Short mmCIF file of C-alpha atoms in Angstrom, two decimals:
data_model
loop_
_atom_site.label_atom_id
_atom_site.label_comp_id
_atom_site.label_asym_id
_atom_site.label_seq_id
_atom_site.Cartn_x
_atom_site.Cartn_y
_atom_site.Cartn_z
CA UNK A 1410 0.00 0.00 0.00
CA UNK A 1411 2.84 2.33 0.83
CA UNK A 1412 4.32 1.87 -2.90
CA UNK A 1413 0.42 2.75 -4.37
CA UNK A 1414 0.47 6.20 -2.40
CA UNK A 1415 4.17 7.10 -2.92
CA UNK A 1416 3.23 6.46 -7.30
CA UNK A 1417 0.18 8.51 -6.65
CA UNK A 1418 1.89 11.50 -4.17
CA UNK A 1419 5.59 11.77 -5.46
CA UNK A 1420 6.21 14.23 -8.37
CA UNK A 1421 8.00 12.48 -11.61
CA UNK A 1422 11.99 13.74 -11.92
CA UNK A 1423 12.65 15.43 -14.96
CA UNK A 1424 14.18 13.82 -17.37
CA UNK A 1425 16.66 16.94 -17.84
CA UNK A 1426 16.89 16.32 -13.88
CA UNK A 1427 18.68 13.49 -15.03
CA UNK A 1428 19.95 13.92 -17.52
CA UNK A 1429 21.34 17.76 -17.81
CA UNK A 1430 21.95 17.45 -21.89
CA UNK A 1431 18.38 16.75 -22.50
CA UNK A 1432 16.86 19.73 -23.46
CA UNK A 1433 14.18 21.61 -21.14
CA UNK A 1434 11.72 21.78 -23.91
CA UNK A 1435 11.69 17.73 -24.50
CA UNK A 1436 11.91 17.27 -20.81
CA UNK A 1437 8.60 19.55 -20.43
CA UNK A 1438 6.88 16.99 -23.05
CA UNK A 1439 7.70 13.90 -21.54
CA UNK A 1440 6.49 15.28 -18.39
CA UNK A 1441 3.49 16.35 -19.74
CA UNK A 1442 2.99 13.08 -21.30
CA UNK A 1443 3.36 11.36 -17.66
CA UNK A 1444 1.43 13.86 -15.74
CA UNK A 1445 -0.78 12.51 -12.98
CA UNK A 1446 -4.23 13.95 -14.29
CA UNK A 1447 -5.67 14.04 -16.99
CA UNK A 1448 -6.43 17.55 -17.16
CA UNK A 1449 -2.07 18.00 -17.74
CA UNK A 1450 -1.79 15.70 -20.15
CA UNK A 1451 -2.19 16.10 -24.37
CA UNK A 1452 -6.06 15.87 -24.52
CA UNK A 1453 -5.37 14.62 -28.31
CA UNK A 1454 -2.11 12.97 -29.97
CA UNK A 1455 -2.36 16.09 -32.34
CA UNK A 1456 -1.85 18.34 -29.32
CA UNK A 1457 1.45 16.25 -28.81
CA UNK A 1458 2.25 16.31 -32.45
CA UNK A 1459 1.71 20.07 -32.75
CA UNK A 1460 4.56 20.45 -30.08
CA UNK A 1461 6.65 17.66 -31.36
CA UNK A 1462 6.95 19.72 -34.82
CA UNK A 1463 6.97 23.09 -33.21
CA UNK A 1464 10.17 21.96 -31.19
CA UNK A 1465 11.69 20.36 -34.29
CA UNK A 1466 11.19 23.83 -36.57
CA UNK A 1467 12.53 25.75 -33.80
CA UNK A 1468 15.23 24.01 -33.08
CA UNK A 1469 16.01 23.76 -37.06
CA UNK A 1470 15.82 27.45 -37.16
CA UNK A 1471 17.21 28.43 -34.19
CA UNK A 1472 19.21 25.86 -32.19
CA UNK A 1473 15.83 26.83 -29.53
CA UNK A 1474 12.92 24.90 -28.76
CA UNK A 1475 9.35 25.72 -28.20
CA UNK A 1476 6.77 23.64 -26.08
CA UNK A 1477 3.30 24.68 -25.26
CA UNK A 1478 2.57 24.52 -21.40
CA UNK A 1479 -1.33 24.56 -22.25
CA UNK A 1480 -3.54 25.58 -25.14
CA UNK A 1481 -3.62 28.99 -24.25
CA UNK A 1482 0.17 29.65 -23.66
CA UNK A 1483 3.38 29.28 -25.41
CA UNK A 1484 6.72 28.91 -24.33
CA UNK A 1485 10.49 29.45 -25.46
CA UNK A 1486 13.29 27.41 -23.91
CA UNK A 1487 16.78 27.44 -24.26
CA UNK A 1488 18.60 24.33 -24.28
#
């Protein structure tokens, strides 16, 4: 029982917590792809696709990713 409430309580590690060359922007979308509820998590795979190429094109153009945090907001992170 302990194990079931420490899964459900304890906060996921970053991946870039890690792993410091893993870039905050991917590290942001793997932990929105793990989140807890449902409510942070990609309501649709073309939510997660939408970021996927919108990190890609940045990072083409600009050696800078961009994730989106939530519909409504965008966000630029340095790797």
């Amino acid at each position: 029982m302990e194990w079931v409430h420490c899964h459900i309580a304890r906060k996921p590690m970053a991946p870039r917590e890690r792993q410091a060359t893993v870039p905050a922007a991917v590290s942001n979308l793997v932990l929105k792809l793990i989140a807890k509820t449902t409510e942070e998590r990609y309501q649709t795979a073309a939510g997660l696709e939408r970021d996927l190429r919108r990190c890609l094109a940045a990072w083409e153009a600009q050696r800078r990713m961009t994730i989106s945090r939530s519909v409504n907001t965008t966000r630029q992170i340095g790797s």
